Amino acid sequence: MLSDIEISKNANMLPISEIAKKIGIEEEELELYGKYKAKLSDDLIKRIESNEDGKLVLVTAINPTPAGEGKTTVTIGLGQALNRLDKKCVIALREPSLGPVMGRKGGAAGGGYSQIVPMEDINLHFTGDIHALTAANNLLSALIDNHIFQGNELGIDPENITWKRALDINDRALRHITIATGKKDGVERKDGFIITVASEIMAVLCLATDLQDLKERISRIIIGYTLDKRPVLVSDLKAEGALTALLKDAMKPNLVQTLEHTPCFVHGGPFANIAHGCNSVRATKTALKLGDYVVTEAGFGADLGAEKFLDIKCRAANLKPSVIIIVATIRSLKYNGGVLLNDLKEENVSALEAGFVNLEKHIENMKKYKVPVIVAINKFASDTENEIACLKSLCEKVNVKCVPSDVFEKGGEGSLELARCVLDTIENEPSHYEPLYNEKLSIKEKIEVISKEIYGADGVEYAASAEDSISQIEKMNLDKLPICIAKTQYSLSDNEKLLGCPKGFHIHVKEVKISAGAGFIVVLTGNILTMPGLPKVPAAENIDILEDGTLTGIF
């Protein structure tokens, strides 16, 4: 089996204009970034506004483990399979962040024969969207500190600035910094960096419907508070025009292709453990106007990405998914059942049965949204017939279809059974999607609903500072917004060591922040960090470029 990078290098890519024609996009409606990447023009998006929407398929997964789940790979393989069945399908994915690419995870463009290409470009700078977001974020930081330096007409409290600088690299040394330490450099204060994909600017871009909506959302961002506790908005700094100008091209969805030439929109990249974990509303809605079927994914496990997709993105954009696919692997379920990483290749039906509780909880959770659910087994070579039969039987007992998928080695062909199951489900099992909670509930009531219904917690505990923040948000009358919980991806709880389906735990809320521009309330739990760190052996150490320009390493 060739490596991902070798498969990508040998890919027979078509010019992106030919990919566009498959879904009715003319060449003049593209803004080309070389031969194989393009942005969609505003003229195209306006032209297709009256088109009927296609069917939306959401792909999510169990909690991630070191064994790997392959959610993106299954998403791409399913899209390829639907096109093999002569269905006009468009895939909609997030852009990879350089943080995980150079850090622990590596790339996020699928794998094997279910990749999006040009994989190297997508995993690196792509079309520059995340760089533009970083620039916009840090322009705002510069304007805040300049305003204070120039006399502070707004009366901003330097000790109560909530806006952080951003960088799209994992750099733990920048989490807490002191700025303006020189006499001529401004007002010295404590600050810090977050990773760009956790910035509210990223969330705003991903939830905005057009450039004007983007500008209005940016204007509502709260950057801090005055000495008398009044919120300071971006509009108070008259910065929304400049920030929007920096993002005018980043607002346009990007078009690439899979190895089998299925069109794929890759746009926006908020993390799901510290942000809302979905690609842009604009890309998803454009895909629905161009495809009969749209396959999209939400980051990490269903307790994070899917919950936020269904409670934040769908609510904001009036999206209604037709079916939800939960990706699981035999290996990961055995890991949840107590098997060590090095022993996962050995058959162990009893451990599979023990670890099934994690998948079972995600199935239970997704059914609460009244959308049909399918389990996809992302097959590995080490999976045995006994283990696959066992997982199918366990899913049958909880009344869920379970379909093996071999997209890594076989591409779209390996997902034909899953594609047929999706089509049959959409035709015969109507979706009655509704959000989990009413956003008009109090902040604590909404947090409690998610914690108890999705995570399985017994209750919620709040730090004193979180209590104060909730009171402040309520006083500003901004409490009637959806909740975006930042939590470890590795467990249903806020403790990454608790695998399976933990019981008898509480969720620990350490901080609550308002993202008024994005339109949700951010709740930080446990030990979650908004600026990740690099592992002892970063993926960057394995990446190299040869004399002929060929890239090698983990992508």
XYZ file of C-alpha atoms in Angstrom:
555
model
C 0.000 0.000 0.000
C 1.409 3.373 -1.016
C 1.662 6.138 1.572
C -0.800 9.050 1.525
C 1.864 11.369 0.135
C 2.761 8.901 -2.669
C -0.894 8.451 -3.596
C -1.375 12.215 -3.650
C 1.755 12.740 -5.755
C 0.613 10.159 -8.316
C -2.971 11.475 -8.443
C -4.418 12.183 -11.855
C -5.950 15.535 -10.980
C -8.263 17.287 -13.403
C -8.133 21.059 -13.935
C -10.394 22.596 -11.300
C -12.558 24.165 -14.013
C -13.539 20.637 -15.138
C -14.463 19.699 -11.567
C -16.570 22.851 -11.362
C -18.493 21.956 -14.531
C -19.663 18.705 -12.910
C -21.887 20.771 -10.617
C -22.841 23.549 -13.005
C -20.158 26.142 -12.256
C -18.778 28.075 -15.225
C -15.080 28.905 -15.460
C -15.750 32.649 -15.238
C -17.435 32.021 -11.870
C -14.157 30.744 -10.426
C -11.205 32.673 -9.027
C -8.281 30.376 -9.831
C -5.384 29.661 -7.466
C -3.285 27.719 -9.951
C -4.638 24.706 -11.899
C -6.175 22.700 -9.064
C -7.591 25.167 -6.547
C -10.183 27.913 -6.891
C -12.447 30.170 -4.925
C -16.128 30.552 -5.774
C -17.137 34.011 -6.907
C -19.886 36.078 -5.288
C -21.618 36.137 -8.695
C -21.990 32.344 -8.626
C -23.451 32.360 -5.125
C -25.992 35.007 -6.130
C -26.901 33.122 -9.331
C -27.811 29.884 -7.558
C -29.767 31.413 -4.665
C -33.097 30.164 -6.040
C -31.900 26.568 -6.591
C -33.590 23.878 -4.544
C -31.495 22.507 -1.679
C -30.065 18.999 -1.818
C -29.998 16.514 1.060
C -27.521 17.077 3.888
C -25.570 14.134 5.352
C -23.615 14.719 8.570
C -20.623 12.502 9.383
C -19.445 12.372 12.991
C -17.652 9.802 15.157
C -17.034 8.266 18.542
C -14.524 9.953 20.856
C -11.091 9.962 19.199
C -8.412 7.567 20.389
C -4.731 7.027 19.504
C -5.938 4.151 17.303
C -7.548 6.617 14.864
C -11.139 6.814 13.628
C -10.858 8.209 10.089
C -13.936 10.425 10.044
C -12.651 12.644 7.218
C -11.561 9.607 5.211
C -15.049 8.082 5.500
C -16.648 11.426 4.566
C -14.566 11.629 1.394
C -15.059 7.949 0.544
C -18.835 8.255 0.959
C -18.942 11.297 -1.317
C -16.985 9.375 -3.955
C -19.328 6.386 -3.603
C -22.439 8.520 -4.085
C -20.966 9.880 -7.318
C -20.189 6.300 -8.430
C -23.934 5.691 -8.020
C -24.576 8.620 -10.377
C -25.723 10.945 -7.617
C -24.573 14.536 -7.894
C -22.684 14.836 -4.611
C -20.600 17.652 -3.149
C -18.370 17.232 -0.084
C -17.992 20.098 2.416
C -15.034 20.014 4.829
C -13.020 22.261 7.151
C -9.590 23.652 6.301
C -6.699 22.038 8.212
C -4.893 24.191 10.763
C -1.092 24.262 10.797
C -1.313 23.565 14.539
C -2.162 19.859 14.234
C -0.398 19.488 10.857
C 2.912 20.417 12.487
C 1.946 19.060 15.907
C 0.438 15.776 17.034
C -2.168 14.865 14.441
C -0.583 15.557 11.083
C -2.758 16.453 8.103
C -6.518 16.464 7.707
C -7.185 15.747 4.043
C -8.350 12.141 4.375
C -6.139 9.157 3.676
C -5.363 6.277 1.344
C -7.626 6.361 -1.712
C -10.107 8.721 -0.032
C -8.178 11.990 -0.074
C -8.783 15.515 -1.210
C -6.063 16.926 -3.441
C -3.721 18.731 -3.853
C -3.219 17.346 -0.354
C 0.080 19.120 0.346
C -1.353 22.539 -0.532
C -4.529 21.990 1.488
C -2.541 20.993 4.582
C -0.130 23.924 4.308
C -1.054 27.474 3.237
C -3.896 26.511 0.851
C -5.483 29.766 -0.392
C -4.334 31.823 2.588
C -7.660 31.979 4.452
C -6.257 31.169 7.885
C -3.414 33.654 7.386
C -6.012 36.340 6.577
C -7.915 35.446 9.743
C -4.701 35.662 11.769
C -3.975 39.102 10.298
C -7.491 40.343 11.047
C -7.344 39.038 14.611
C -3.995 40.692 15.273
C -4.924 43.970 13.573
C -7.712 44.215 16.143
C -5.233 43.567 18.947
C -2.954 46.301 17.588
C -5.849 48.755 17.351
C -6.887 48.043 20.942
C -3.420 48.723 22.346
C -2.925 51.742 20.102
C -6.213 53.219 21.317
C -5.077 52.891 24.922
C -1.647 54.356 24.070
C -3.204 57.326 22.257
C -5.232 58.461 25.249
C -7.854 55.756 25.781
C -10.891 57.848 24.873
C -13.188 54.847 25.432
C -11.872 54.239 28.923
C -10.855 50.621 28.218
C -9.653 48.797 31.322
C -6.229 47.327 30.408
C -6.801 44.655 33.063
C -10.100 43.587 31.521
C -9.335 43.088 27.814
C -10.760 39.759 26.699
C -9.436 39.816 23.126
C -6.275 37.716 22.604
C -3.689 37.705 19.871
C -3.617 34.656 17.560
C -1.192 32.379 15.753
C -1.901 29.266 13.664
C 0.900 27.256 15.283
C 0.901 25.340 18.564
C 3.103 27.524 20.769
C 2.531 27.014 24.502
C 5.146 29.693 25.338
C 2.720 32.353 24.086
C -0.280 31.384 26.228
C 0.571 34.028 28.831
C 2.723 37.011 27.930
C 3.446 40.567 29.027
C 3.359 43.226 26.301
C 4.599 46.819 25.983
C 7.462 46.437 28.464
C 9.387 49.386 27.014
C 8.631 52.977 28.034
C 7.742 53.979 24.469
C 5.852 50.780 23.582
C 2.492 51.533 25.175
C 0.716 50.472 28.337
C 2.244 47.366 29.856
C -0.317 44.634 30.467
C -0.846 40.882 30.566
C -1.927 39.292 27.291
C -1.757 35.942 25.518
C -2.134 34.081 22.246
C -4.791 31.602 21.174
C -4.565 29.396 18.105
C -6.232 31.123 15.148
C -8.848 28.425 14.704
C -10.104 29.176 18.251
C -10.500 32.887 17.501
C -13.952 34.435 17.375
C -12.907 35.837 14.000
C -12.844 32.261 12.672
C -16.264 31.519 14.175
C -17.684 34.727 12.715
C -16.385 33.923 9.229
C -17.821 30.406 9.413
C -21.288 31.547 10.520
C -21.647 34.645 8.319
C -23.900 34.390 5.281
C -22.288 37.134 3.179
C -19.804 39.996 3.381
C -22.286 42.427 4.945
C -23.292 39.883 7.577
C -19.581 39.292 8.238
C -19.045 43.015 8.814
C -22.047 43.304 11.117
C -20.945 40.285 13.166
C -17.409 41.659 13.477
C -18.802 44.993 14.670
C -20.598 43.206 17.555
C -17.485 41.452 18.905
C -16.774 42.441 22.523
C -13.056 43.053 23.018
C -13.117 43.938 26.706
C -14.694 46.243 29.247
C -14.308 49.800 30.465
C -13.246 50.778 33.965
C -16.944 51.052 34.856
C -17.663 47.521 33.457
C -19.332 48.531 30.178
C -18.594 46.270 27.152
C -16.367 47.674 24.403
C -17.275 46.584 20.862
C -15.229 46.456 17.675
C -17.611 49.113 16.348
C -16.495 51.434 19.176
C -12.974 51.195 17.741
C -14.307 51.746 14.180
C -12.384 48.637 13.128
C -15.041 46.492 11.454
C -14.391 47.901 7.962
C -10.659 47.176 8.024
C -11.106 43.685 9.456
C -13.746 42.842 6.855
C -11.470 44.143 4.086
C -8.778 41.705 5.197
C -11.317 38.870 4.986
C -13.066 39.714 1.708
C -11.358 36.863 -0.183
C -11.252 34.484 2.773
C -15.058 34.713 2.843
C -15.262 32.915 -0.508
C -15.459 29.073 -0.352
C -12.591 27.039 -1.812
C -13.114 24.299 -4.412
C -10.823 21.275 -4.736
C -11.345 17.632 -5.729
C -10.999 14.112 -4.370
C -8.800 11.434 -5.924
C -11.913 10.298 -7.835
C -12.716 13.863 -8.968
C -15.657 14.462 -6.638
C -16.073 18.226 -6.009
C -15.170 19.296 -2.483
C -15.619 22.666 -0.774
C -12.969 23.203 1.911
C -13.651 26.355 3.887
C -13.257 27.485 7.490
C -11.599 25.484 10.228
C -12.683 26.043 13.842
C -11.577 23.290 16.233
C -14.426 21.361 17.832
C -12.819 20.949 21.245
C -12.312 24.715 21.723
C -14.601 26.207 19.057
C -17.710 25.105 17.140
C -16.008 22.590 14.839
C -17.853 23.052 11.534
C -16.940 24.291 8.080
C -18.510 27.561 6.927
C -22.239 28.113 6.551
C -21.537 29.741 3.209
C -19.749 26.666 1.847
C -22.404 24.264 3.129
C -25.333 26.300 1.798
C -23.608 26.792 -1.566
C -22.955 23.055 -1.788
C -26.640 22.360 -1.075
C -27.608 24.602 -3.996
C -25.245 22.773 -6.369
C -25.486 19.125 -5.281
C -28.327 16.669 -4.839
C -26.432 15.329 -1.826
C -23.939 17.116 0.417
C -21.698 15.116 2.749
C -20.164 17.186 5.536
C -18.459 16.435 8.835
C -18.227 17.907 12.299
C -15.002 17.774 14.279
C -13.936 15.174 16.853
C -16.617 13.014 18.516
C -20.365 13.507 18.319
C -20.385 14.969 21.849
C -18.474 17.978 20.503
C -18.608 18.579 16.746
C -22.006 17.042 16.030
C -23.657 18.650 19.054
C -22.356 22.064 17.965
C -23.284 21.423 14.333
C -26.834 20.554 15.375
C -27.305 23.130 18.145
C -25.310 26.085 16.780
C -24.736 25.851 13.020
C -28.071 24.320 12.008
C -29.957 26.713 14.271
C -28.122 29.761 12.889
C -28.327 28.766 9.218
C -31.668 26.929 9.187
C -30.044 23.687 8.057
C -31.835 20.350 8.401
C -29.690 17.210 8.127
C -31.354 14.161 6.561
C -29.160 11.532 8.194
C -26.278 11.294 10.699
C -23.432 8.798 10.248
C -21.346 7.878 13.285
C -17.908 6.541 12.335
C -16.416 3.871 14.599
C -13.521 1.457 14.303
C -13.094 -1.973 15.830
C -9.691 -0.847 17.095
C -11.019 2.234 18.889
C -13.859 0.356 20.530
C -11.395 -2.231 21.819
C -9.253 0.621 23.132
C -12.310 1.946 24.973
C -12.741 -1.579 26.293
C -9.306 -1.542 27.942
C -6.970 -2.985 25.274
C -3.514 -1.418 25.073
C -2.573 0.368 21.849
C 0.057 -2.236 20.876
C -2.431 -5.094 21.284
C -5.290 -3.719 19.170
C -4.481 -5.922 16.161
C -5.348 -9.034 18.146
C -8.932 -10.302 18.043
C -10.748 -9.419 21.278
C -14.529 -9.647 21.074
C -15.048 -9.209 24.821
C -13.109 -5.909 24.825
C -15.135 -4.784 21.798
C -18.335 -5.484 23.700
C -17.031 -3.564 26.723
C -15.981 -0.571 24.609
C -19.263 -0.468 22.704
C -20.714 1.692 25.494
C -18.949 4.716 23.988
C -20.567 4.228 20.586
C -23.896 3.377 22.212
C -23.932 6.709 24.066
C -23.231 8.627 20.855
C -26.048 6.752 19.102
C -28.400 7.604 21.953
C -27.325 11.255 21.801
C -27.785 11.673 18.057
C -31.253 10.120 18.172
C -32.278 12.942 20.516
C -32.157 15.296 17.523
C -34.800 13.180 15.734
C -32.555 12.477 12.737
C -31.983 8.912 11.391
C -28.640 7.442 12.512
C -26.289 4.991 10.736
C -23.057 3.503 12.107
C -20.157 3.202 9.637
C -17.352 0.785 10.510
C -14.135 2.245 9.143
C -12.375 -1.042 8.414
C -8.763 -1.829 9.224
C -6.848 -4.837 7.895
C -6.659 -6.302 11.412
C -10.458 -6.403 11.881
C -11.757 -9.980 12.054
C -15.061 -11.377 10.818
C -16.024 -12.228 14.405
C -15.422 -8.639 15.549
C -17.370 -7.117 12.663
C -20.249 -9.532 13.232
C -20.223 -8.670 16.940
C -20.397 -4.919 16.274
C -23.222 -5.365 13.782
C -25.140 -7.422 16.346
C -24.605 -4.817 19.068
C -25.872 -2.049 16.775
C -28.876 -4.148 15.782
C -29.825 -4.440 19.467
C -30.038 -0.633 19.732
C -31.965 -0.441 16.441
C -29.258 1.156 14.290
C -27.977 0.085 10.879
C -24.277 -0.779 10.868
C -22.322 -0.851 7.598
C -18.616 -1.698 7.046
C -16.694 0.788 4.917
C -13.286 0.160 3.341
C -12.577 3.594 1.882
C -8.887 3.820 2.787
C -7.842 0.934 0.524
C -10.687 1.009 -2.016
C -11.843 4.623 -2.235
C -15.446 5.115 -3.330
C -15.845 1.452 -4.238
C -15.262 0.573 -0.581
C -18.221 2.702 0.509
C -20.896 1.663 -1.991
C -22.817 -0.341 0.617
C -22.775 2.653 2.976
C -23.874 4.978 0.161
C -26.814 2.729 -0.698
C -27.763 2.587 2.974
C -27.685 6.397 3.149
C -29.893 6.725 0.067
C -32.361 4.140 1.371
C -32.507 5.838 4.770
C -33.131 9.285 3.297
C -35.903 7.903 1.097
C -37.664 5.815 3.737
C -36.879 7.407 7.112
C -37.758 11.105 7.157
C -35.724 13.395 9.390
C -37.573 15.510 11.947
C -34.543 17.460 13.122
C -34.880 19.761 16.090
C -32.218 21.241 18.420
C -31.583 19.708 21.822
C -32.537 22.789 23.839
C -34.360 26.108 23.603
C -31.816 28.928 23.441
C -34.161 31.047 25.598
C -33.314 28.922 28.636
C -30.902 30.443 31.141
C -27.163 29.962 30.574
C -26.885 27.454 33.395
C -29.946 25.535 32.222
C -28.458 25.172 28.727
C -25.092 24.061 30.096
C -26.868 21.527 32.293
C -28.890 20.124 29.385
C -25.754 19.501 27.306
C -23.789 18.167 30.288
C -26.466 15.722 31.374
C -28.042 14.749 28.051
C -24.913 14.567 25.864
C -22.017 13.925 28.252
C -23.972 11.893 30.830
C -22.823 14.061 33.772
C -24.584 14.093 37.125
C -24.229 17.851 37.403
C -22.158 20.975 36.776
C -19.754 22.831 39.073
C -18.756 26.462 38.465
C -15.626 28.394 39.368
C -16.322 31.739 41.058
C -15.030 33.626 38.003
C -17.436 31.686 35.760
C -20.335 32.631 38.041
C -19.327 36.288 37.754
C -19.113 36.073 33.955
C -22.565 34.508 33.705
C -24.023 37.331 35.800
C -22.314 39.911 33.596
C -23.623 38.290 30.380
C -27.124 38.208 31.831
C -26.911 41.919 32.700
C -25.963 42.644 29.066
C -29.059 40.685 27.903
C -26.879 38.395 25.798
C -27.796 35.181 27.617
C -30.352 33.940 25.051
C -27.727 32.447 22.752
C -26.617 28.853 22.062
C -23.801 27.349 24.113
C -20.383 26.331 22.737
C -18.629 24.109 25.261
C -14.840 23.772 25.116
C -13.994 20.301 26.422
C -11.491 17.499 25.912
C -12.235 15.441 22.825
C -10.925 12.219 24.324
C -13.753 11.546 26.774
C -17.468 12.173 27.133
C -16.508 13.798 30.432
C -14.106 16.729 30.930
C -11.404 14.295 32.093
C -9.563 12.786 29.121
C -8.623 9.668 31.096
C -12.245 8.528 31.537
C -12.887 6.316 28.502
C -15.990 4.379 27.487
C -19.161 5.846 28.972
C -18.182 7.288 32.360
C -20.730 7.668 35.147
C -20.952 9.636 38.366
C -18.955 12.676 37.264
C -19.508 16.441 37.175
C -18.561 18.928 34.459
C -16.259 21.643 35.835
C -16.822 25.074 34.282
C -13.769 27.276 34.797
C -14.595 30.175 32.460
C -17.560 31.581 30.521
C -17.113 34.079 27.669
C -19.502 35.822 25.322
C -18.854 35.640 21.570
C -21.400 38.251 20.569
C -20.227 38.409 16.967
C -20.373 34.662 16.446
C -23.644 34.518 18.350
C -22.872 31.982 21.056
C -21.605 31.693 24.625
C -18.276 29.889 25.100
C -17.950 27.656 28.162
C -14.447 26.378 29.025
C -14.327 23.184 31.077
C -11.735 20.978 32.746
C -8.158 21.570 31.595
C -8.985 22.686 28.053
C -6.496 25.098 26.453
C -7.148 27.579 23.629
C -3.476 27.462 22.600
C -2.340 23.818 22.285
C 1.279 22.771 22.742
C 3.534 20.607 20.598
C 4.175 16.967 21.592
C 7.654 15.676 22.440
C 8.090 14.551 18.829
C 6.137 17.012 16.645
C 4.929 15.929 13.210
C 7.057 18.784 11.872
C 10.182 16.690 12.533
C 9.042 14.176 9.907
C 8.329 16.703 7.162
C 10.967 17.493 4.552
C 11.237 18.827 1.024
C 13.514 17.242 -1.587
C 15.568 18.959 -4.288
C 12.828 18.444 -6.871
C 10.271 20.099 -4.564
C 8.628 16.840 -3.491
C 7.332 16.888 0.071
C 7.872 13.922 2.356
C 6.636 13.106 5.832
C 3.360 12.978 7.707
C 0.493 14.881 6.153
